[in-house]
Coordinates of C-alpha atoms and ligand atoms in Angstrom, one line a residue:
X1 CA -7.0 -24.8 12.4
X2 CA -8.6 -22.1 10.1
X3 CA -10.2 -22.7 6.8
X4 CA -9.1 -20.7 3.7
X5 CA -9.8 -21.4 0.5
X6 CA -6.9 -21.5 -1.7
X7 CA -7.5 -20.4 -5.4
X8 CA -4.2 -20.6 -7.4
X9 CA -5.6 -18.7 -10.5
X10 CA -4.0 -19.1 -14.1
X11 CA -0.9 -17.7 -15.9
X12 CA 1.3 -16.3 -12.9
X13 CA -0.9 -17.2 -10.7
X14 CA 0.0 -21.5 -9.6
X15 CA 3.4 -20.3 -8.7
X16 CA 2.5 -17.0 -6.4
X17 CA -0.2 -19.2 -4.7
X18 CA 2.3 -22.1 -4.2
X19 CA 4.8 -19.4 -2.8
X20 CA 2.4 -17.7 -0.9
X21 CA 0.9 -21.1 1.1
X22 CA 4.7 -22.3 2.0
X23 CA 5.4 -18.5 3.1
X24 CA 2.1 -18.5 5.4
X25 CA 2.3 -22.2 6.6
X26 CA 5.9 -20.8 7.8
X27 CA 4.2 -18.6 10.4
X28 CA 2.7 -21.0 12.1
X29 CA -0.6 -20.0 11.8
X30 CA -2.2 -23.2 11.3
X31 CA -4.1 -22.5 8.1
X32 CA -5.8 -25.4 6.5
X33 CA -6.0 -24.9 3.0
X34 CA -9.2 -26.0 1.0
X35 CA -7.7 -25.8 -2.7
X36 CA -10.0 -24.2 -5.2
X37 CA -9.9 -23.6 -9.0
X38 CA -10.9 -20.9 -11.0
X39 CA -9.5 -19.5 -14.0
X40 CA -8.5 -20.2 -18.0
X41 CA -6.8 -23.6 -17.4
X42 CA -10.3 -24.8 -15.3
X43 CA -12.2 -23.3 -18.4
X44 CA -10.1 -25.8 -20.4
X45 CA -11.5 -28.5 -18.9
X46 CA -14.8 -28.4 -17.2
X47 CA -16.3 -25.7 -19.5
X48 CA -16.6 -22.6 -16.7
X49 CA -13.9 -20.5 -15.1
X50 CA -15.5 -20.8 -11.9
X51 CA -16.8 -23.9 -11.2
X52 CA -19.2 -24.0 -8.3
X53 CA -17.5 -25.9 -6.3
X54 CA -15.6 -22.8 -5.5
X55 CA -17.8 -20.9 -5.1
X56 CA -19.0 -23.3 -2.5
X57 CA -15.7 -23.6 -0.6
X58 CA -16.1 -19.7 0.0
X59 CA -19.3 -19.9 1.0
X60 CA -18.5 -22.5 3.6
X61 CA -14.9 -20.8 4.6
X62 CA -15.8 -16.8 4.3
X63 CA -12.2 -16.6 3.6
X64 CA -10.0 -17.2 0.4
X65 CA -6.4 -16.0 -1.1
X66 CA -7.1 -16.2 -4.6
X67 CA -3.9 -15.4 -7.1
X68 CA -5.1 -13.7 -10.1
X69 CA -7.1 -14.7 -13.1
X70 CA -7.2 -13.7 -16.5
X71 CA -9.9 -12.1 -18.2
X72 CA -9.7 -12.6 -22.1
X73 CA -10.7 -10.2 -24.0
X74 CA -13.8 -10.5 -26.6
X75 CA -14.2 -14.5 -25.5
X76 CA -17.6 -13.6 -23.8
X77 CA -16.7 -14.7 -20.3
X78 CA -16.9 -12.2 -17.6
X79 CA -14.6 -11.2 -15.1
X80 CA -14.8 -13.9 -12.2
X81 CA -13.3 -10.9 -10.0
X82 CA -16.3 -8.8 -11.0
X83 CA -18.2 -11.1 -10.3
X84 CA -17.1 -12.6 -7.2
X85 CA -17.1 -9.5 -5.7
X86 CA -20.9 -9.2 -6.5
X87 CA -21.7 -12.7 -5.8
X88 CA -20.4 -11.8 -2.1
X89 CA -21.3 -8.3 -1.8
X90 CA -17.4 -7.6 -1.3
X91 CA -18.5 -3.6 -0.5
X92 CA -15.3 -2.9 0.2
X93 CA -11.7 -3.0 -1.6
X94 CA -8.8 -2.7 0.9
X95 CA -5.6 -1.3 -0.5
X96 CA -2.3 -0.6 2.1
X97 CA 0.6 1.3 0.2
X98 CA 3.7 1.5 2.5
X99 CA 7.4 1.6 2.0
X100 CA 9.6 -1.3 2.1
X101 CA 13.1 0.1 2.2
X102 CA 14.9 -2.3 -0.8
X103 CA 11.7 -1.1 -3.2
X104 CA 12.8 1.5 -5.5
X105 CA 11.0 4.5 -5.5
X106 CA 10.3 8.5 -5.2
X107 CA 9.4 8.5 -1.8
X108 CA 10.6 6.5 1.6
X109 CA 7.8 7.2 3.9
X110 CA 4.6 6.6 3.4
X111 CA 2.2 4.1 5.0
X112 CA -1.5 4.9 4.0
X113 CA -4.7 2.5 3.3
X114 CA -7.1 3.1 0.6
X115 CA -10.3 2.2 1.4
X116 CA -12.3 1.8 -1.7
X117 CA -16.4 1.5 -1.8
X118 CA -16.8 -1.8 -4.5
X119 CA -20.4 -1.6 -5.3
X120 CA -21.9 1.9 -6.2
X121 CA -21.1 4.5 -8.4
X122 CA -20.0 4.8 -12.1
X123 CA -19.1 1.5 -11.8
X124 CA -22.1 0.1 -11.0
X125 CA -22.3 -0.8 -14.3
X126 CA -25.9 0.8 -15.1
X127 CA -25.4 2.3 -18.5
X128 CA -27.4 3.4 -21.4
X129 CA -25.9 2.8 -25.1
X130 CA -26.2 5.4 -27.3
X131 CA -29.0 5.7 -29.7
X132 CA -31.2 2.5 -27.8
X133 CA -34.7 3.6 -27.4
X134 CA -34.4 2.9 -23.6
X135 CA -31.4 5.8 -23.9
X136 CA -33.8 7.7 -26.0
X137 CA -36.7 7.6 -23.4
X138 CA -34.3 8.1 -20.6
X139 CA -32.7 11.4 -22.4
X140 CA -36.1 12.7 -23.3
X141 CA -37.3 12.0 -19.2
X142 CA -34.3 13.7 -18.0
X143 CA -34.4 17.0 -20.1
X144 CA -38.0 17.3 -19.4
X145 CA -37.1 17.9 -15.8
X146 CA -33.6 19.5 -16.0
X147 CA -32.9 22.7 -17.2
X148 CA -29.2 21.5 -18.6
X149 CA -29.8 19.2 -21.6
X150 CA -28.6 16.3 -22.7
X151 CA -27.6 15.7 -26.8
X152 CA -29.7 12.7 -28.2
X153 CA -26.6 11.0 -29.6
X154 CA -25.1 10.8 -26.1
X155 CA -24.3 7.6 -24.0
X156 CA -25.2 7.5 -20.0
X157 CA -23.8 6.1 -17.5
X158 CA -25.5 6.6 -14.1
X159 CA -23.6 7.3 -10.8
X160 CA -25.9 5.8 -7.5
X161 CA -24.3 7.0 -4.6
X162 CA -26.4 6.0 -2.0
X163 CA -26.8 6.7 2.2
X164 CA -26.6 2.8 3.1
X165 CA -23.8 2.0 0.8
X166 CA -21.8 5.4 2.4
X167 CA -22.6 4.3 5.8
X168 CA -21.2 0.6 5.5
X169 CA -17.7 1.6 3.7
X170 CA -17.2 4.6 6.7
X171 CA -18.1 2.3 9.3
X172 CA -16.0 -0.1 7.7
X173 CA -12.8 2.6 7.2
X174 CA -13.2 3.7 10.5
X175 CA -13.2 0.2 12.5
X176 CA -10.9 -0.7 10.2
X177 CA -8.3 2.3 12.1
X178 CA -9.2 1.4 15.5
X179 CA -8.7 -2.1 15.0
X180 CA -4.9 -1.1 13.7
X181 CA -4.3 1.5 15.4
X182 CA -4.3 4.3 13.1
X183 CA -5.0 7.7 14.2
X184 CA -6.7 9.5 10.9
X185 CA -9.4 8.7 8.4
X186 CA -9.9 11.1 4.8
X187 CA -13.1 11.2 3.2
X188 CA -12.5 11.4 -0.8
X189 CA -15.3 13.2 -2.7
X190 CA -16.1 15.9 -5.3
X191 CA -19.2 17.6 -3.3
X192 CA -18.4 20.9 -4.2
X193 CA -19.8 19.6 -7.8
X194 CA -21.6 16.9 -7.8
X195 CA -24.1 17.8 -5.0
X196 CA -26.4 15.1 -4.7
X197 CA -24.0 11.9 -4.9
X198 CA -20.3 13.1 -3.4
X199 CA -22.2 15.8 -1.7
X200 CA -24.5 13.2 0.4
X201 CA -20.8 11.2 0.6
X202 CA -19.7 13.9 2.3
X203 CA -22.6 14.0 4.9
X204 CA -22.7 10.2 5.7
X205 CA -18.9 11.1 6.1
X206 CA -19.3 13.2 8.4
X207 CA -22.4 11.7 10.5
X208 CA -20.3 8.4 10.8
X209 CA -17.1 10.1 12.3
X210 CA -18.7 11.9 14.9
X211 CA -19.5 7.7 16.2
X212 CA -15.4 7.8 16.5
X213 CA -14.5 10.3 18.3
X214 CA -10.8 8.8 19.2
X215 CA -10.0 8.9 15.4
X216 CA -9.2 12.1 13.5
X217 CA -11.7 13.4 10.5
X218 CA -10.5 14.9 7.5
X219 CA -12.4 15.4 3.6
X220 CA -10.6 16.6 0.6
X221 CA -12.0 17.2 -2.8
X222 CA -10.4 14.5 -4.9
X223 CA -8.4 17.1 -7.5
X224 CA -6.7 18.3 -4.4
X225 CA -6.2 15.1 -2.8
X226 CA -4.2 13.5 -6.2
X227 CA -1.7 16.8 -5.7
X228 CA -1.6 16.5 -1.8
X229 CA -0.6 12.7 -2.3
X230 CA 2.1 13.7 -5.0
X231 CA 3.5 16.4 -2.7
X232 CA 3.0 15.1 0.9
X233 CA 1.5 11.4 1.2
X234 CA 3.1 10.9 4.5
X235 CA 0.3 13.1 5.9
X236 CA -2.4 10.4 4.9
X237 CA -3.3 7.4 6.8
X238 CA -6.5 5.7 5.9
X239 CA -8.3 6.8 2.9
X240 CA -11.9 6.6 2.2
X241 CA -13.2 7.2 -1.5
X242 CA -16.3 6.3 -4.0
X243 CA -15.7 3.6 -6.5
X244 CA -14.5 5.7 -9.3
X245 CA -11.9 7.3 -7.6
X246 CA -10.9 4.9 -5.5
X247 CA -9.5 2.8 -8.2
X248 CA -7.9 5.5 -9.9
X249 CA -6.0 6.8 -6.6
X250 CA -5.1 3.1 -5.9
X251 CA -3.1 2.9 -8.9
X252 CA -1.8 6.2 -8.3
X253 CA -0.5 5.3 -4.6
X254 CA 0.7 1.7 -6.2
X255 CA 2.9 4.1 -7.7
X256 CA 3.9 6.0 -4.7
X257 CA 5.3 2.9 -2.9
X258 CA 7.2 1.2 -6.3
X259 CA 4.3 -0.5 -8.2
X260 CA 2.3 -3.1 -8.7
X261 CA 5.1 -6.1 -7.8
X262 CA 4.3 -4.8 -4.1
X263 CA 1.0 -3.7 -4.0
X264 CA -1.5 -6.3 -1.7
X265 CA -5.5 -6.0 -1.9
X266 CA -8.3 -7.7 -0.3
X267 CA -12.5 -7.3 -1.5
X268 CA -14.0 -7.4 1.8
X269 CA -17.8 -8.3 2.5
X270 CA -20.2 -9.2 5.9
X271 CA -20.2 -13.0 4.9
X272 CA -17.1 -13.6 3.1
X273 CA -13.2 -11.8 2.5
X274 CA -11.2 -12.8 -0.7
X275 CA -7.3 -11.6 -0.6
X276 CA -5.6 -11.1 -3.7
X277 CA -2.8 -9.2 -4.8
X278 CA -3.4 -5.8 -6.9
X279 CA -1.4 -7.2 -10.3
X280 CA -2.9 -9.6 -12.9
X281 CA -1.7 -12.9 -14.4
X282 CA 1.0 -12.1 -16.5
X283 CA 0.4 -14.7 -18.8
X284 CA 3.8 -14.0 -20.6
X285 CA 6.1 -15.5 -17.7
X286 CA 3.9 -17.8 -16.8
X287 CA 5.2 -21.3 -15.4
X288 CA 9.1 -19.4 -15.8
X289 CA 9.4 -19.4 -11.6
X290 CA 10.6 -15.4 -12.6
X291 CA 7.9 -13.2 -11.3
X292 CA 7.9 -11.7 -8.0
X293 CA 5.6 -13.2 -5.0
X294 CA 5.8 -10.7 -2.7
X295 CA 1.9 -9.0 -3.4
X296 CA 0.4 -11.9 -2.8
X297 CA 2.1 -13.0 0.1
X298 CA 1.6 -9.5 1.2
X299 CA -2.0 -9.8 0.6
X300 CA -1.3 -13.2 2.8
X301 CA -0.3 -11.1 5.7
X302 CA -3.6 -8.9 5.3
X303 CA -5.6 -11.9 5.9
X304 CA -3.6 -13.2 8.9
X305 CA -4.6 -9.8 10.4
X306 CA -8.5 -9.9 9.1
X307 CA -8.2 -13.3 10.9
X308 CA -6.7 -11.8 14.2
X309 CA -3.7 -13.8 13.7
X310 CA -1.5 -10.5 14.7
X311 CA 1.9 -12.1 15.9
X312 CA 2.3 -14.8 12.4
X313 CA 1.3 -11.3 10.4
X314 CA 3.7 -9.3 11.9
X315 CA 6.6 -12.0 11.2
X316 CA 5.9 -12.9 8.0
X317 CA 6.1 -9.0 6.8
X318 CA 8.9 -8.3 8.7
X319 CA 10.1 -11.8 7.2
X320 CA 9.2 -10.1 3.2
X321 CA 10.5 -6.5 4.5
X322 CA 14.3 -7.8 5.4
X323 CA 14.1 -10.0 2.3
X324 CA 13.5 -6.9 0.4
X325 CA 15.8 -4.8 2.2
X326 CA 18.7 -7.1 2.2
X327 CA 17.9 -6.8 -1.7
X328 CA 19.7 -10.4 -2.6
X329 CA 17.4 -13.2 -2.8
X330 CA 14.7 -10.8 -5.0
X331 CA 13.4 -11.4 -8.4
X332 CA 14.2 -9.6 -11.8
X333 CA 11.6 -6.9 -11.0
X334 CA 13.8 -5.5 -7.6
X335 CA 17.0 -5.5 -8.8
X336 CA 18.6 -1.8 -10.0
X337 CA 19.1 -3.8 -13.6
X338 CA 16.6 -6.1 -14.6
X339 CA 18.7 -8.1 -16.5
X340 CA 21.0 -8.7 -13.0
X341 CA 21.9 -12.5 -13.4
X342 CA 21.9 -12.5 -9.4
X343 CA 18.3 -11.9 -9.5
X344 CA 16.6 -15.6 -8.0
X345 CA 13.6 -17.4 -9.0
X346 CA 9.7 -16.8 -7.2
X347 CA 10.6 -20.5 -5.2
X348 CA 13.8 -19.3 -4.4
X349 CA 12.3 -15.5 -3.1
X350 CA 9.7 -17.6 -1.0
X351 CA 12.4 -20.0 0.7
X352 CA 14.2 -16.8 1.6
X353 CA 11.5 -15.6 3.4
X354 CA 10.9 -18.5 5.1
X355 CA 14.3 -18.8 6.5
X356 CA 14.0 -15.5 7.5
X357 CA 11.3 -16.9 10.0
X358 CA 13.3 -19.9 11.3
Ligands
LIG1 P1 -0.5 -7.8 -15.2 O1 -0.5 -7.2 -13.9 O2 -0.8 -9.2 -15.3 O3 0.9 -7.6 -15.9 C1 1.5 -6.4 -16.4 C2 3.0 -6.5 -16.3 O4 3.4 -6.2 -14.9 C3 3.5 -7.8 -16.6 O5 3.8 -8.0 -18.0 C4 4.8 -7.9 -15.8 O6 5.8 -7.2 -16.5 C5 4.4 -7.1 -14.6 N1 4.1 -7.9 -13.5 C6 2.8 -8.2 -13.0 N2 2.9 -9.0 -11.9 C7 4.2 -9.2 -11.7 C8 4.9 -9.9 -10.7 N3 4.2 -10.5 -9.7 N4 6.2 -9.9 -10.7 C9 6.9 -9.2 -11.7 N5 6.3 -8.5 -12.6 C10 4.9 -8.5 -12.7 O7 -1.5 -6.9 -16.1 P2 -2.1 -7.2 -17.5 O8 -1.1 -7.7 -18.5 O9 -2.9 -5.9 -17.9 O10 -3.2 -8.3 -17.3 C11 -3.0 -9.7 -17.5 C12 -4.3 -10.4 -17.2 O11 -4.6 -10.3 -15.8 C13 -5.6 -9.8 -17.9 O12 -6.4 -10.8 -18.4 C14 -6.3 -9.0 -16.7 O13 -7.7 -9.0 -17.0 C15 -5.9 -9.9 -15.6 N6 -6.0 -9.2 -14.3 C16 -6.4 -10.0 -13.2 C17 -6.5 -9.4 -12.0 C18 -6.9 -10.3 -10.8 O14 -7.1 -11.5 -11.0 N7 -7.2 -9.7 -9.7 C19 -6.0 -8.1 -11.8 C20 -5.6 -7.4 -12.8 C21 -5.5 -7.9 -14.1

């Protein structure tokens, strides 16, 4: 048996995870499930969001499905994804967009992984308010030394883009393609501007790909990459991008492949992995059994293949990808008309794909 901790989130989140842990029990993949709170309801009653005791049943698994969590705004309270993902060093945030024929979209073709670096960057979170006197004393340091100057009245936020922090997410983007098989890695950046951050992105790029000579190398400046994957995203495979744009394009190939409803993730780290699917909690339909489990279970089949579990992977997603197709036993979200009284429940969904696997 493996041990995966099981965090079943609030709003939507109780009925994916519940979905989700009949779907992957299904498989066969002998998954024993160490259930873990975290979230609004928890806050309720023991006073934090995320108690330590899971925190502790990560630390002791290195593996959890967690289905989302909501973070209110103006209570104070952080987001426990940010800060899981810094708590475990999560460097990187996996992101696969492909086609499932059933999903309504644009395009019928594409199958591309965003790699996304989780710790550096403008979203590092180092910033300077405007007007502070540490602002003040940073502005006044800055324009001594630069020739462009910076207005007094302005805010900053820094960008650290550093040589380790490259070097891990390339390593990891391009063992991530030989371990599936994929043939092409992009490296995201705007070095043609910013010099010293993308441009030493771009070197580390290109220093780590000459270590994988079996997989092909590609850059693109990240203007042109937002048109190329508007015009031709079958040409991409996996994609490798700074923080910034990272979540930006991950949104934007979401999109590509019929939204959110389908769109699995995982925050990936040397000592722990934490699966979760790209939407929030949609605390609005909460407890209805109406919302559509297939990102999470998705995310569900990511983690059978982080754990090696290749053959239970591959039949649960072909499990969700006939489901789809066939285009009956869907929720709301899938159908042409959203107000289709055919459309089933998230129970119902699941126990269609789990017949699918009998
Ligand atoms: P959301 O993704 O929760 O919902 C936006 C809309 O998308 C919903 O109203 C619904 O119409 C649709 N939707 C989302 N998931 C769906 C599903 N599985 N099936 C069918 N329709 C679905 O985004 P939001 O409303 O901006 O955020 C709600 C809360 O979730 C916020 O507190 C936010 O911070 C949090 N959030 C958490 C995570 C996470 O835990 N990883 C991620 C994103 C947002």
């Amino acid at each position: 048996m493996t041990n995966v901790t099981l965090i079943s989130g609030d709003g939507i989140g109780p009925e994916i995870a519940e979905a989700t842990r009949r779907c992957i029990d299904a498989t066969g993949a002998g998954i024993k499930w160490d259930l873990a709170e975290a979230g609004l309801d928890v806050m309720e009653r023991e006073g934090t969001p995320l108690p330590e005791a899971t925190v502790e049943s990560i630390r002791r698994n290195g593996i959890a499905l967690k289905a989302p969590i909501t973070t209110p705004v103006g209570t104070g309270f952080r987001s426990i994804n940010v800060h899981l993902r810094q708590a475990f060093d999560l460097y990187a945030c996996l992101r696969p967009c492909k086609s499932y024929k059933g999903v309504r979209s644009r395009y019928s073709d594409i199958d591309l992984v965003i790699v996304r670096e989780n710790t550096e960057d403008l979203y590092a979170g180092i910033e300077f308010e405007k007007g502070k006197d540490d602002t003040l004393e940073l502005i006044a340091w800055l324009n001594q030394r630069s020739k462009r100057q910076i207005k007094p009245d302005a805010g900053v936020s820094i960008k650290p883009i550093s040589v380790a922090g490259t070097k891990r997410i390339m390593r990891y983007a391009f063992d991530y393609a030989r371990k599936m098989g994929r043939k092409k890695v992009t490296s995201v950046h705007k070095a043609n501007i910013m010099k010293f951050s993308d441009g030493l992105w771009l070197e580390v790029s290109r220093q780590v790909a000459k270590d994988f000579p079996d997989i092909e190398f590609e850059d693109r400046i990240v203007d042109n990459m937002c048109m190329q994957l508007v015009q031709k995203p079958e040409l991409y495979d996996v994609i490798v991008l700074p923080n910034l744009y990272g979540d930006i394009l991950s949104d934007l190939c979401a999109g590509l492949v019929g939204g959110l409803g389908v769109a699995p993730g995982a925050n990936i780290g040397l000592k722990a992995a934490i699966f979760e699917a790209t939407h929030g909690s949609a605390p609005k339909y909460k407890g209805q059994n109406k919302v559509n489990p297939t990102a999470l279970i998705l995310s569900g089949v990511l983690m059978l293949r982080h754990l090696g579990k290749t053959p239970e992977a591959d039949k649960l997603e072909s499990a969700v990808a006939t489901v789809i197709a066939e285009g009956k036993n869907v929720t709301y979200d899938m159908k042409p008309n959203r107000d289709d009284p055919t459309a089933v429940g998230t129970r119902e969904m699941a126990d269609a794909i789990i017949a699918k696997m009998k």
